[in-house]
Coordinates of C-alpha atoms and ligand atoms in Angstrom, one line a residue:
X50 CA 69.7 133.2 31.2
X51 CA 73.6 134.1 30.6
X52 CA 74.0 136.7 33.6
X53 CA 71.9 133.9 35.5
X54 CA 74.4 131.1 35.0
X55 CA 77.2 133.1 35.7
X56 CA 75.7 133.8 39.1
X57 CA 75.1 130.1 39.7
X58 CA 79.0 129.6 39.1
X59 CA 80.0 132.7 41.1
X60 CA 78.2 131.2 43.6
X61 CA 79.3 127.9 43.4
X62 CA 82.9 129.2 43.8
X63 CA 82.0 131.8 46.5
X64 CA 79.9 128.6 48.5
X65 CA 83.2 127.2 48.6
X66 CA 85.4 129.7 49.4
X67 CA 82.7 130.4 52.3
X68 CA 83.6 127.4 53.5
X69 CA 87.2 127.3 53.2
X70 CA 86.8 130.2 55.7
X71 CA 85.3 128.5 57.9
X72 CA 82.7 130.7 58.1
X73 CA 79.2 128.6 58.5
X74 CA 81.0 126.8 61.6
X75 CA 80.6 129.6 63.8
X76 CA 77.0 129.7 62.2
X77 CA 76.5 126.0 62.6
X78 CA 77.6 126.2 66.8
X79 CA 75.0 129.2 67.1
X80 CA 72.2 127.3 65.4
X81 CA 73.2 124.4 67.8
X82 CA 73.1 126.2 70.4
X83 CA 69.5 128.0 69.5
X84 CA 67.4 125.2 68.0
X85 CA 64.9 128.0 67.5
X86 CA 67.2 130.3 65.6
X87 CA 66.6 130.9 61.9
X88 CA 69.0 128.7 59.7
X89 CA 69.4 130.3 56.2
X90 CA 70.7 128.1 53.1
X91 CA 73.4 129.6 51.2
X92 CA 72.0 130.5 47.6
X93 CA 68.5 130.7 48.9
X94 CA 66.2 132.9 46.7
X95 CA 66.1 136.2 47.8
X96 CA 63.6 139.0 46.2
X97 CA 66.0 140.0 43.6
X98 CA 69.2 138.3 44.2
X99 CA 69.9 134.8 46.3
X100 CA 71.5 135.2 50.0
X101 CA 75.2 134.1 50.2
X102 CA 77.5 136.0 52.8
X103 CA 80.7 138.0 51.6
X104 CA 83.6 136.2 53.2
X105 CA 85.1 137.6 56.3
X106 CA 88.9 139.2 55.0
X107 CA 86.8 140.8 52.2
X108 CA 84.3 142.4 54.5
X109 CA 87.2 143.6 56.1
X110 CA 89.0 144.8 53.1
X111 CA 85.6 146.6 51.8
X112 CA 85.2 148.7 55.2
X113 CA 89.3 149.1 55.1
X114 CA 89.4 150.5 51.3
X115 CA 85.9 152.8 52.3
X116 CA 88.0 153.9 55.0
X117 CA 85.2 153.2 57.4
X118 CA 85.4 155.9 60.9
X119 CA 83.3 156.6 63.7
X120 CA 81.2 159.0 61.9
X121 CA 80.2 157.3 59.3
X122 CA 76.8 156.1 58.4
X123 CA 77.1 152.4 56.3
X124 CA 74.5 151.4 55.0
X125 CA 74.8 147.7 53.1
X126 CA 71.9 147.1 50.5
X127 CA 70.4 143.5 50.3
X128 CA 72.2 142.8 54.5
X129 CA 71.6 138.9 54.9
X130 CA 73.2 138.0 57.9
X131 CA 74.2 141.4 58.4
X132 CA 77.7 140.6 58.4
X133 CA 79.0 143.9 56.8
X134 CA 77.0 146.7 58.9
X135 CA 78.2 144.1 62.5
X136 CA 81.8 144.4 61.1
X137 CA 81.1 148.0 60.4
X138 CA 79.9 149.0 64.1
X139 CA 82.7 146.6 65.7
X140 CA 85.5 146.8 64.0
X141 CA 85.7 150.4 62.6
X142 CA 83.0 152.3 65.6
X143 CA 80.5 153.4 62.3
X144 CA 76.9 153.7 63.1
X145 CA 75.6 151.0 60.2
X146 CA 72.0 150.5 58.7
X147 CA 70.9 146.7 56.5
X148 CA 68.6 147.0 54.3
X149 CA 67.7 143.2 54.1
X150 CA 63.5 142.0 52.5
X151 CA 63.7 138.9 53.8
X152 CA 62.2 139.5 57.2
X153 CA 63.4 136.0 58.5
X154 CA 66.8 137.2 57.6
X155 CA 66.5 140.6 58.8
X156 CA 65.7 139.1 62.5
X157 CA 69.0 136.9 62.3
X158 CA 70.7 139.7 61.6
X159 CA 69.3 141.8 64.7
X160 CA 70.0 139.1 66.5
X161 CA 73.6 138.6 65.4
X162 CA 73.9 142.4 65.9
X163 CA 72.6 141.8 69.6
X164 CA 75.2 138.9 70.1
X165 CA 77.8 140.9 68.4
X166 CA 77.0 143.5 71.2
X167 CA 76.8 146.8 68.5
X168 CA 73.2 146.9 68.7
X169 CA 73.1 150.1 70.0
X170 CA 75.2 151.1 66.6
X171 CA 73.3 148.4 64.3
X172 CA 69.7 149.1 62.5
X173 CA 68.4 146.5 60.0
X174 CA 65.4 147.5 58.5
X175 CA 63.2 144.8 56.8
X176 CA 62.6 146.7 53.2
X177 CA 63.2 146.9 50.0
X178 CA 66.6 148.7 48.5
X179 CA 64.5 149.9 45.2
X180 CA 61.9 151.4 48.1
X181 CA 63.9 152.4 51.5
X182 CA 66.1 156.1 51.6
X183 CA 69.5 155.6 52.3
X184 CA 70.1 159.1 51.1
X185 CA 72.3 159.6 54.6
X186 CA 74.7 156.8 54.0
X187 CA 78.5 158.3 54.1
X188 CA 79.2 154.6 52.6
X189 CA 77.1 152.2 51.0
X190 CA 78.1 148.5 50.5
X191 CA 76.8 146.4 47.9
X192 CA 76.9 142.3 47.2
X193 CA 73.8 142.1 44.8
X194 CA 74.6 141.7 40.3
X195 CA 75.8 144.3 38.3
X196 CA 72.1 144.4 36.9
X197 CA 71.0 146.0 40.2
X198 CA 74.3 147.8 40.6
X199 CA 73.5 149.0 37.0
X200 CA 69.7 150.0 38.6
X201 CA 71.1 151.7 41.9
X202 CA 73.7 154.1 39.5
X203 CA 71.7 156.8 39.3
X204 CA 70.7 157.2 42.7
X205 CA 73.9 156.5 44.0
X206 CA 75.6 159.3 41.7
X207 CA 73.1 161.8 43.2
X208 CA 74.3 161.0 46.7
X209 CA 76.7 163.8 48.6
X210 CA 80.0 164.0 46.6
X211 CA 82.1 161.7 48.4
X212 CA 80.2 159.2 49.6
X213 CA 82.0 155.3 49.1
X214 CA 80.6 152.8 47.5
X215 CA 82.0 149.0 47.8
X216 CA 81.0 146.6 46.0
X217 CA 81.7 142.5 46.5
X218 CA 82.4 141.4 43.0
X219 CA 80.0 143.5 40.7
X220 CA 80.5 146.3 38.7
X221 CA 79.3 149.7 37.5
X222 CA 79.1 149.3 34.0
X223 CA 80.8 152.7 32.6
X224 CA 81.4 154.2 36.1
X225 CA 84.8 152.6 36.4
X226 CA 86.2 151.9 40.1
X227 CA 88.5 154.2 41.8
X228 CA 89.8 151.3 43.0
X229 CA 90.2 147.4 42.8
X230 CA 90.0 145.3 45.7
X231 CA 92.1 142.2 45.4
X232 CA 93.4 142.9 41.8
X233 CA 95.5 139.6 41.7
X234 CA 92.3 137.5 42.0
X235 CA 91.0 136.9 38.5
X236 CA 87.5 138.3 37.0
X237 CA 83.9 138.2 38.8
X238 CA 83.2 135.7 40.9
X239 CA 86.9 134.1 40.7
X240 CA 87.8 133.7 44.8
X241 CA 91.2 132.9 46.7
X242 CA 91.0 131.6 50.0
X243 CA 93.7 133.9 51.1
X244 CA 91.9 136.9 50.4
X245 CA 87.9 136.1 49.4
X246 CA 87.7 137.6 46.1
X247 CA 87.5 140.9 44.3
X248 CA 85.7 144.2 44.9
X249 CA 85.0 147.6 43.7
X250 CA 85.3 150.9 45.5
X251 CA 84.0 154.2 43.8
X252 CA 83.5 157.4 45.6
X253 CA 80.9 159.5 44.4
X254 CA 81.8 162.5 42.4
X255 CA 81.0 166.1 42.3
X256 CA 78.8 167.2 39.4
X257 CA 81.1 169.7 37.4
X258 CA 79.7 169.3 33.7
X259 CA 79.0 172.7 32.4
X260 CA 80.1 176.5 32.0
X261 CA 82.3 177.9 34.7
X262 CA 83.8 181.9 34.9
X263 CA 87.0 181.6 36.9
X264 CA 88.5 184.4 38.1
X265 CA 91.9 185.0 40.6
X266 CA 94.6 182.9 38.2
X267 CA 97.5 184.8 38.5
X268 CA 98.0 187.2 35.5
X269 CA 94.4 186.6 34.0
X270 CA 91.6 188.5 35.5
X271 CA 88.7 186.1 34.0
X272 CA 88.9 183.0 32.6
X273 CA 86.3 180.4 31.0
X274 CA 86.1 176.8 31.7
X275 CA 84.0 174.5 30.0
X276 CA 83.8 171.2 31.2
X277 CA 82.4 167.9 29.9
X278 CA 82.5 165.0 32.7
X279 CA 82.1 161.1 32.9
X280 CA 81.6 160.2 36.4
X281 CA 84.7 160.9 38.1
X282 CA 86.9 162.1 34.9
X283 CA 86.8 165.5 33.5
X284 CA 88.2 167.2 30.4
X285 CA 87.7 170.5 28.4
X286 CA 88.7 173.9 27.8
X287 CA 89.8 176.9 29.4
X288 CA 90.0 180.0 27.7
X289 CA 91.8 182.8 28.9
X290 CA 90.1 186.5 28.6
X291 CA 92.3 186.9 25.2
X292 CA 90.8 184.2 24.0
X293 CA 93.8 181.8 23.9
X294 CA 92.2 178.5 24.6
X295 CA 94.0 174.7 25.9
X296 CA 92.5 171.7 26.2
X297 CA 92.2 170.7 29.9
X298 CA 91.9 166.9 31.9
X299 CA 90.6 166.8 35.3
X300 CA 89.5 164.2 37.9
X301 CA 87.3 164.1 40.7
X302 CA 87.7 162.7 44.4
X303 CA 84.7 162.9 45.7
X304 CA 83.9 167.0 45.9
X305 CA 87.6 167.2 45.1
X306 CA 88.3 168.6 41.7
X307 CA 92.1 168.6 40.2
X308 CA 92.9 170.1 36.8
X309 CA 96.1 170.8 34.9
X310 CA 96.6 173.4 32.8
X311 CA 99.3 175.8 31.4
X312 CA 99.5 179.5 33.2
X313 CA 99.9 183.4 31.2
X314 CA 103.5 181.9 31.5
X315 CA 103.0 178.7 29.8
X316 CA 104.1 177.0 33.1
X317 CA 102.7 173.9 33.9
X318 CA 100.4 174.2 37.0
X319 CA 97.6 171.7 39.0
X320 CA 94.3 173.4 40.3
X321 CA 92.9 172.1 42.7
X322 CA 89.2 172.8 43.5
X323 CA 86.5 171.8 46.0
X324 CA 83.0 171.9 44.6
X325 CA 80.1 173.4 46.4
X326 CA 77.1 173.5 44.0
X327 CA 77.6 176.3 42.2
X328 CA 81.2 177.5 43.3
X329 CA 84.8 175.8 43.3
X330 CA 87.1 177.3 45.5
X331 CA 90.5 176.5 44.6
X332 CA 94.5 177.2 44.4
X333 CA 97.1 175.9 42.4
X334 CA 99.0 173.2 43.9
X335 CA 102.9 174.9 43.6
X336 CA 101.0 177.8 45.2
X337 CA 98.1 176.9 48.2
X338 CA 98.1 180.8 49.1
X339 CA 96.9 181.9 45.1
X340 CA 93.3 181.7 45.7
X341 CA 90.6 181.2 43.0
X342 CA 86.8 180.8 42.3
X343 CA 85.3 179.7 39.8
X344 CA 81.3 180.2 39.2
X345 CA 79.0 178.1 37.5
X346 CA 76.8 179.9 34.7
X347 CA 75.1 177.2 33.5
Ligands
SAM121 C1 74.3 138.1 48.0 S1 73.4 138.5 49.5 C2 74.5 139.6 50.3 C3 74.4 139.6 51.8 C4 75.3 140.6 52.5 N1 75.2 141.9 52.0 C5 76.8 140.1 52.5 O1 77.5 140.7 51.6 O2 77.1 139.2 53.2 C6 72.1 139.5 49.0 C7 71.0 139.7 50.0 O3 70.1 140.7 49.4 C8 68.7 140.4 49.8 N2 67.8 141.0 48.9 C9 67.5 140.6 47.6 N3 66.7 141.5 47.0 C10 66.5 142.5 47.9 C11 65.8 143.7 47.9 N4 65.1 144.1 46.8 N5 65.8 144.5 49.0 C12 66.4 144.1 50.1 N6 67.2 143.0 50.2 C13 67.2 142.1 49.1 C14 68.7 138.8 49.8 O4 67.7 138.3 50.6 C15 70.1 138.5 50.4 O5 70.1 138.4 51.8

């Protein structure tokens, strides 16, 4: 009941910030235009969340912050219009996939996709988000609740390390973002014409949790590193082959793991890994030619 008030007033605001855009003009001259074209009402019921379009700059500024190229594959979940996957092909060259259940919907968006002229680079598949694979997305782009956000976690965190995720105003829950979007602009749901409102950018992270034998760190032939990991932030402890142990605290970008830890020398130093499965191939950062491998026993 709560959650669902708050989306009425999120999308109160966002109906209006919409407009302030300007927006539903260009929408209004195409449906004038095409009497037979399918008008959609913002806040319309939608299977599991109602239809009402991201504004443009922040469509923009999601595809910006994913850092949106050519070979990408975006694929937006729940597509509407199919604003975001249009912008993706047109404005940054990315081959883009909708997901949108509303088939009604889904056709506008096809059709906007033909007008747009990227519908060589647009699909938009009538389906369901909870039932379609979107497993080849290099970025996916959400504007659903943080209930289905919350629902979409765990596949989303099994996706290729560094895959993006953006998000139009709803969280992760305990996966915090990488990044805001428009930090100035207040909470959820809170828009400013100048900029459309906030969002959320995570990239996925590599899956480092466990027991790791590291060996080429200068002056220690094997080492141990245990690791405990919460989504993109790691911490634990490396013990050198004499058994002198430190705490360590890492982060990952993506497949991109950076630790800092004290040498044989009790030098500060910053590894930096990239994780394949099983293997992290890494050098210290003062030092790109030391070369090290760490392997995963379990
Ligand atoms: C808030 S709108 C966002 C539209 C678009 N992504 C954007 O940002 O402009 C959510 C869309 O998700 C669609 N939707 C709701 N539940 C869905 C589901 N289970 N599978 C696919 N689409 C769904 C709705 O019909 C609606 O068009």
């Amino acid at each position: 009941m709560r959650q669902g008030f708050k989306l009425c007033q999120t999308l109160g605001r966002l109906l209006l910030s919409s407009f302030a855009l300007g927006f539903f003009l260009s929408n209004g001259a195409h449906a004038q235009a095409d009497k037979k074209t399918y008008e959609p009402t913002i806040a319309q019921a939608g299977k599991d969340v109602i239809w009402v379009p991201t504004p443009n700059d922040l469509v923009v500024k999601m595809l910006e912050t994913a850092k949106v190229t050519p070979n990408d594959l975006v694929y937006d979940l729940g597509a509407g219009d199919g604003k975001i996957p249009i912008q993706a092909a047109r404005q940054f060259g990315a081959r883009a996939v909708g997901i949108e259940f509303n088939p009604d919907m889904a056709n506008l968006a096809r059709q906007h996709a033909q007008r747009a002229g990227v519908a060589d680079k647009v699909t938009i598949v009538t389906g369901d988000i909870f039932e379609e694979d979107f497993s080849n997305a290099t970025v996916v782009t959400l504007y659903l609740l943080t209930s289905l956000n919350l629902k979409l976690k765990p596949t989303l965190l099994n996706m290729k390390p560094g895959t993006r995720v953006v998000s139009n105003s709803f969280m992760m829950g305990a996966w915090e973002p990488d990044l805001i979007i428009n930090p100035e602009v207040g909470g959820r749901g809170v828009i400013s014409p100048a900029t459309g409102g906030r969002g959320y950018f995570w990239i996925v992270p590599a899956k480092v949790q466990g027991e790791w034998s590291l060996t080429g760190l200068p002056g220690i032939p094997t080492a141990h590193l245990s690791l405990q990991q919460k989504f993109q932030k790691t911490e634990g402890t490396l013990t050198f082959g004499d058994n002198r142990s430190q705490r360590v605290v890492g982060k990952l970008n993506g497949a991109q793991l950076t630790l800092t830890f004290k040498d044989a020398n009790d030098k500060e130093q910053t590894f930096i890994g990239e994780v394949a499965g099983k293997k992290i191939h890494a050098s210290l950062q003062e030092s790109p030619t030391t070369v090290m491998t760490a392997v995963k026993l379990h």
